[in-house]
Structures are given as structure tokens and as C-alpha cells.
Amino acid sequence: MRGQSKTLGQWVAIAIGVNYLLAGIVGFAYTGFSGVTESNGPKVIGLLAVNPFHNVFHLVVGIGLLYSAFKASTVWTEGALIGLGSIYIIATICGFIYAHIPVISVVSQGAPDNYLHLITGVTALAGGLLSASATSRRAYA
């Protein structure tokens, strides 16, 4: 990667990765490390429901995307974005349909979290697909 300019997918992975890494760190400042899956804990900025499990997930997403942007291949990064975007879009749909997701103990129906998940999903999916398209065009040029 050194000496080469970053692809759109890598830039999108960096942007989302930094935001999710920070979200995980800030989330722990609100929740601490107890009540791992409690859904009635404190809300970040008074709006966003988090718990330690949620925070760990944010850290893993952030670290994974940053790793893929800086160390993995372009194709891997694009695939990670497409996969992550798809997962977040499914999470958004579930969040709008179900009032309580017992598997991860998050109450989210109509919550601002759903809109952030939608933004993340669409951004990641679009970034991965657009970058993959550009990569294909460069390969055949």
C-alpha cells in the first residue's frame, strides 16, 4: 500500500472505522464494564442506547475496518464494506420492526440508533460497491 493512493473503499473504511472505534471508546465512558447486555442503561448524548456488548461490537467493527483499509487488499476492504453495509441495513430493518431484540438486548424501535445504522449501512455498501466497480474498470483498462 505504501506509495499507492488509497481507493474509495479504503477511504470509506477509514472514515467508518475511526467513527466506530471512537464510538466504542466513548460508549465505555458512559456504560463502564458492568451490565454487559442491559438495555436500560445510560444513553450517549442522551439519545443513543449502548451497553458494554454494543461498545465491544463498535470497537471490533472500527478495528476491523481500519485493519482492512491499511493492511488488507483492496478487494478484501471492498468485501468487508459490502458485508458490513448489508449487516447494518438488516440491523436497521430489524430495529424498525422489532421493539426489542433479545439476542443482543437492545431496545431500538424508532430510536436514533436505527438512523445511524442506516447511514452506516448505506455508506459502507455504496462505498464498497462503487470502489469495486472502479477497481474492475482499472483492471480491464
mmCIF file of C-alpha atoms in Angstrom:
data_model
loop_
_atom_site.group_PDB
_atom_site.id
_atom_site.type_symbol
_atom_site.label_atom_id
_atom_site.label_comp_id
_atom_site.label_asym_id
_atom_site.label_seq_id
_atom_site.Cartn_x
_atom_site.Cartn_y
_atom_site.Cartn_z
ATOM 1 C CA MET A 1 0.000 0.000 0.000
ATOM 2 C CA ARG A 2 2.891 2.391 0.521
ATOM 3 C CA GLY A 3 3.354 4.739 -2.363
ATOM 4 C CA GLN A 4 -0.084 3.947 -3.760
ATOM 5 C CA SER A 5 -3.056 6.217 -3.354
ATOM 6 C CA LYS A 6 -5.977 4.847 -1.388
ATOM 7 C CA THR A 7 -9.112 3.656 -3.130
ATOM 8 C CA LEU A 8 -12.586 4.968 -2.393
ATOM 9 C CA GLY A 9 -13.270 1.798 -0.418
ATOM 10 C CA GLN A 10 -10.205 2.305 1.749
ATOM 11 C CA TRP A 11 -11.184 5.911 2.498
ATOM 12 C CA VAL A 12 -14.723 4.858 3.394
ATOM 13 C CA ALA A 13 -13.346 2.075 5.630
ATOM 14 C CA ILE A 14 -11.077 4.602 7.365
ATOM 15 C CA ALA A 15 -13.923 7.064 7.927
ATOM 16 C CA ILE A 16 -16.346 4.470 9.285
ATOM 17 C CA GLY A 17 -13.602 2.669 11.201
ATOM 18 C CA VAL A 18 -12.440 5.791 13.053
ATOM 19 C CA ASN A 19 -16.028 6.717 13.926
ATOM 20 C CA TYR A 20 -16.843 3.255 15.261
ATOM 21 C CA LEU A 21 -13.590 3.000 17.189
ATOM 22 C CA LEU A 22 -14.360 6.330 18.860
ATOM 23 C CA ALA A 23 -17.977 5.254 19.455
ATOM 24 C CA GLY A 24 -16.782 2.166 21.294
ATOM 25 C CA ILE A 25 -14.385 4.152 23.478
ATOM 26 C CA VAL A 26 -16.925 6.880 24.252
ATOM 27 C CA GLY A 27 -19.569 4.225 24.891
ATOM 28 C CA PHE A 28 -17.454 2.685 27.649
ATOM 29 C CA ALA A 29 -17.129 6.121 29.252
ATOM 30 C CA TYR A 30 -20.931 6.071 29.582
ATOM 31 C CA THR A 31 -21.526 2.428 30.482
ATOM 32 C CA GLY A 32 -18.412 1.248 32.247
ATOM 33 C CA PHE A 33 -17.940 -2.517 32.098
ATOM 34 C CA SER A 34 -20.917 -3.830 34.073
ATOM 35 C CA GLY A 35 -24.372 -4.819 32.856
ATOM 36 C CA VAL A 36 -22.952 -6.261 29.660
ATOM 37 C CA THR A 37 -26.275 -6.683 27.870
ATOM 38 C CA GLU A 38 -28.539 -4.369 29.857
ATOM 39 C CA SER A 39 -30.782 -2.340 27.598
ATOM 40 C CA ASN A 40 -31.897 0.306 30.077
ATOM 41 C CA GLY A 41 -28.509 1.836 30.752
ATOM 42 C CA PRO A 42 -27.224 5.320 30.031
ATOM 43 C CA LYS A 43 -27.590 6.865 26.600
ATOM 44 C CA VAL A 44 -24.749 8.575 24.767
ATOM 45 C CA ILE A 45 -25.630 12.249 24.264
ATOM 46 C CA GLY A 46 -28.970 11.347 25.831
ATOM 47 C CA LEU A 47 -30.081 9.633 22.581
ATOM 48 C CA LEU A 48 -28.080 6.548 21.648
ATOM 49 C CA ALA A 49 -28.627 3.355 23.641
ATOM 50 C CA VAL A 50 -25.430 1.445 24.343
ATOM 51 C CA ASN A 51 -24.199 -1.279 26.637
ATOM 52 C CA PRO A 52 -20.758 -2.871 27.039
ATOM 53 C CA PHE A 53 -21.602 -5.565 24.460
ATOM 54 C CA HIS A 54 -22.588 -2.849 21.981
ATOM 55 C CA ASN A 55 -19.348 -0.981 22.772
ATOM 56 C CA VAL A 56 -17.205 -4.053 22.132
ATOM 57 C CA PHE A 57 -19.000 -4.589 18.825
ATOM 58 C CA HIS A 58 -18.265 -0.973 17.842
ATOM 59 C CA LEU A 59 -14.582 -1.445 18.739
ATOM 60 C CA VAL A 60 -14.367 -4.657 16.691
ATOM 61 C CA VAL A 61 -16.014 -3.003 13.671
ATOM 62 C CA GLY A 62 -13.710 0.023 13.944
ATOM 63 C CA ILE A 63 -10.524 -2.002 14.340
ATOM 64 C CA GLY A 64 -11.554 -4.420 11.585
ATOM 65 C CA LEU A 65 -12.237 -1.661 9.079
ATOM 66 C CA LEU A 66 -9.043 0.205 9.923
ATOM 67 C CA TYR A 67 -7.049 -3.005 9.597
ATOM 68 C CA SER A 68 -8.625 -3.742 6.221
ATOM 69 C CA ALA A 69 -8.009 -0.181 4.991
ATOM 70 C CA PHE A 70 -4.321 -0.166 5.918
ATOM 71 C CA LYS A 71 -3.185 -3.798 5.776
ATOM 72 C CA ALA A 72 -5.577 -5.879 3.670
ATOM 73 C CA SER A 73 -6.041 -5.962 -0.071
ATOM 74 C CA THR A 74 -8.380 -3.602 -1.856
ATOM 75 C CA VAL A 75 -10.701 -6.495 -2.678
ATOM 76 C CA TRP A 76 -10.820 -7.542 0.986
ATOM 77 C CA THR A 77 -11.680 -3.981 2.049
ATOM 78 C CA GLU A 78 -14.436 -3.732 -0.553
ATOM 79 C CA GLY A 79 -15.859 -7.084 0.555
ATOM 80 C CA ALA A 80 -15.723 -6.028 4.205
ATOM 81 C CA LEU A 81 -17.629 -2.850 3.383
ATOM 82 C CA ILE A 82 -20.258 -4.683 1.341
ATOM 83 C CA GLY A 83 -20.718 -7.291 4.073
ATOM 84 C CA LEU A 84 -20.792 -4.758 6.886
ATOM 85 C CA GLY A 85 -23.164 -2.497 4.973
ATOM 86 C CA SER A 86 -25.526 -5.400 4.376
ATOM 87 C CA ILE A 87 -25.451 -6.366 8.069
ATOM 88 C CA TYR A 88 -26.158 -2.809 9.164
ATOM 89 C CA ILE A 89 -29.047 -2.452 6.728
ATOM 90 C CA ILE A 90 -30.537 -5.692 8.107
ATOM 91 C CA ALA A 91 -29.982 -4.359 11.649
ATOM 92 C CA THR A 92 -31.823 -1.176 10.654
ATOM 93 C CA ILE A 93 -34.781 -3.100 9.287
ATOM 94 C CA CYS A 94 -34.900 -5.259 12.431
ATOM 95 C CA GLY A 95 -34.606 -2.157 14.596
ATOM 96 C CA PHE A 96 -37.591 -0.520 12.941
ATOM 97 C CA ILE A 97 -39.713 -3.685 13.037
ATOM 98 C CA TYR A 98 -38.925 -5.143 16.461
ATOM 99 C CA ALA A 99 -39.178 -3.182 19.693
ATOM 100 C CA HIS A 100 -36.703 -5.459 21.461
ATOM 101 C CA ILE A 101 -34.012 -7.706 20.042
ATOM 102 C CA PRO A 102 -33.466 -10.257 22.835
ATOM 103 C CA VAL A 103 -30.316 -11.776 21.329
ATOM 104 C CA ILE A 104 -28.309 -8.608 21.941
ATOM 105 C CA SER A 105 -30.613 -6.954 24.492
ATOM 106 C CA VAL A 106 -31.026 -3.709 22.624
ATOM 107 C CA VAL A 107 -34.275 -1.768 22.640
ATOM 108 C CA SER A 108 -34.251 0.184 19.418
ATOM 109 C CA GLN A 109 -37.623 0.632 17.742
ATOM 110 C CA GLY A 110 -37.803 4.177 16.411
ATOM 111 C CA ALA A 111 -34.592 5.060 18.202
ATOM 112 C CA PRO A 112 -31.923 7.338 16.715
ATOM 113 C CA ASP A 113 -29.626 4.275 16.632
ATOM 114 C CA ASN A 114 -31.629 2.962 13.684
ATOM 115 C CA TYR A 115 -30.890 6.045 11.626
ATOM 116 C CA LEU A 116 -27.182 5.819 12.406
ATOM 117 C CA HIS A 117 -27.218 2.144 11.450
ATOM 118 C CA LEU A 118 -28.966 3.048 8.198
ATOM 119 C CA ILE A 119 -26.371 5.736 7.418
ATOM 120 C CA THR A 120 -23.547 3.317 8.204
ATOM 121 C CA GLY A 121 -25.132 0.553 6.130
ATOM 122 C CA VAL A 122 -25.794 2.674 3.067
ATOM 123 C CA THR A 123 -22.390 4.385 3.255
ATOM 124 C CA ALA A 124 -20.480 1.118 3.662
ATOM 125 C CA LEU A 125 -22.457 -0.709 0.983
ATOM 126 C CA ALA A 126 -22.203 2.166 -1.501
ATOM 127 C CA GLY A 127 -18.507 2.686 -0.763
ATOM 128 C CA GLY A 128 -17.744 -0.999 -1.236
ATOM 129 C CA LEU A 129 -19.767 -1.344 -4.438
ATOM 130 C CA LEU A 130 -18.511 1.892 -6.018
ATOM 131 C CA SER A 131 -14.920 1.046 -5.138
ATOM 132 C CA ALA A 132 -15.310 -2.486 -6.523
ATOM 133 C CA SER A 133 -16.731 -1.049 -9.735
ATOM 134 C CA ALA A 134 -13.799 1.355 -10.063
ATOM 135 C CA THR A 135 -11.333 -1.456 -9.303
ATOM 136 C CA SER A 136 -12.912 -3.582 -12.058
ATOM 137 C CA ARG A 137 -12.686 -0.713 -14.547
ATOM 138 C CA ARG A 138 -8.991 -0.223 -13.725
ATOM 139 C CA ALA A 139 -8.322 -3.956 -14.126
ATOM 140 C CA TYR A 140 -9.812 -4.010 -17.618
ATOM 141 C CA ALA A 141 -8.410 -0.665 -18.777
#
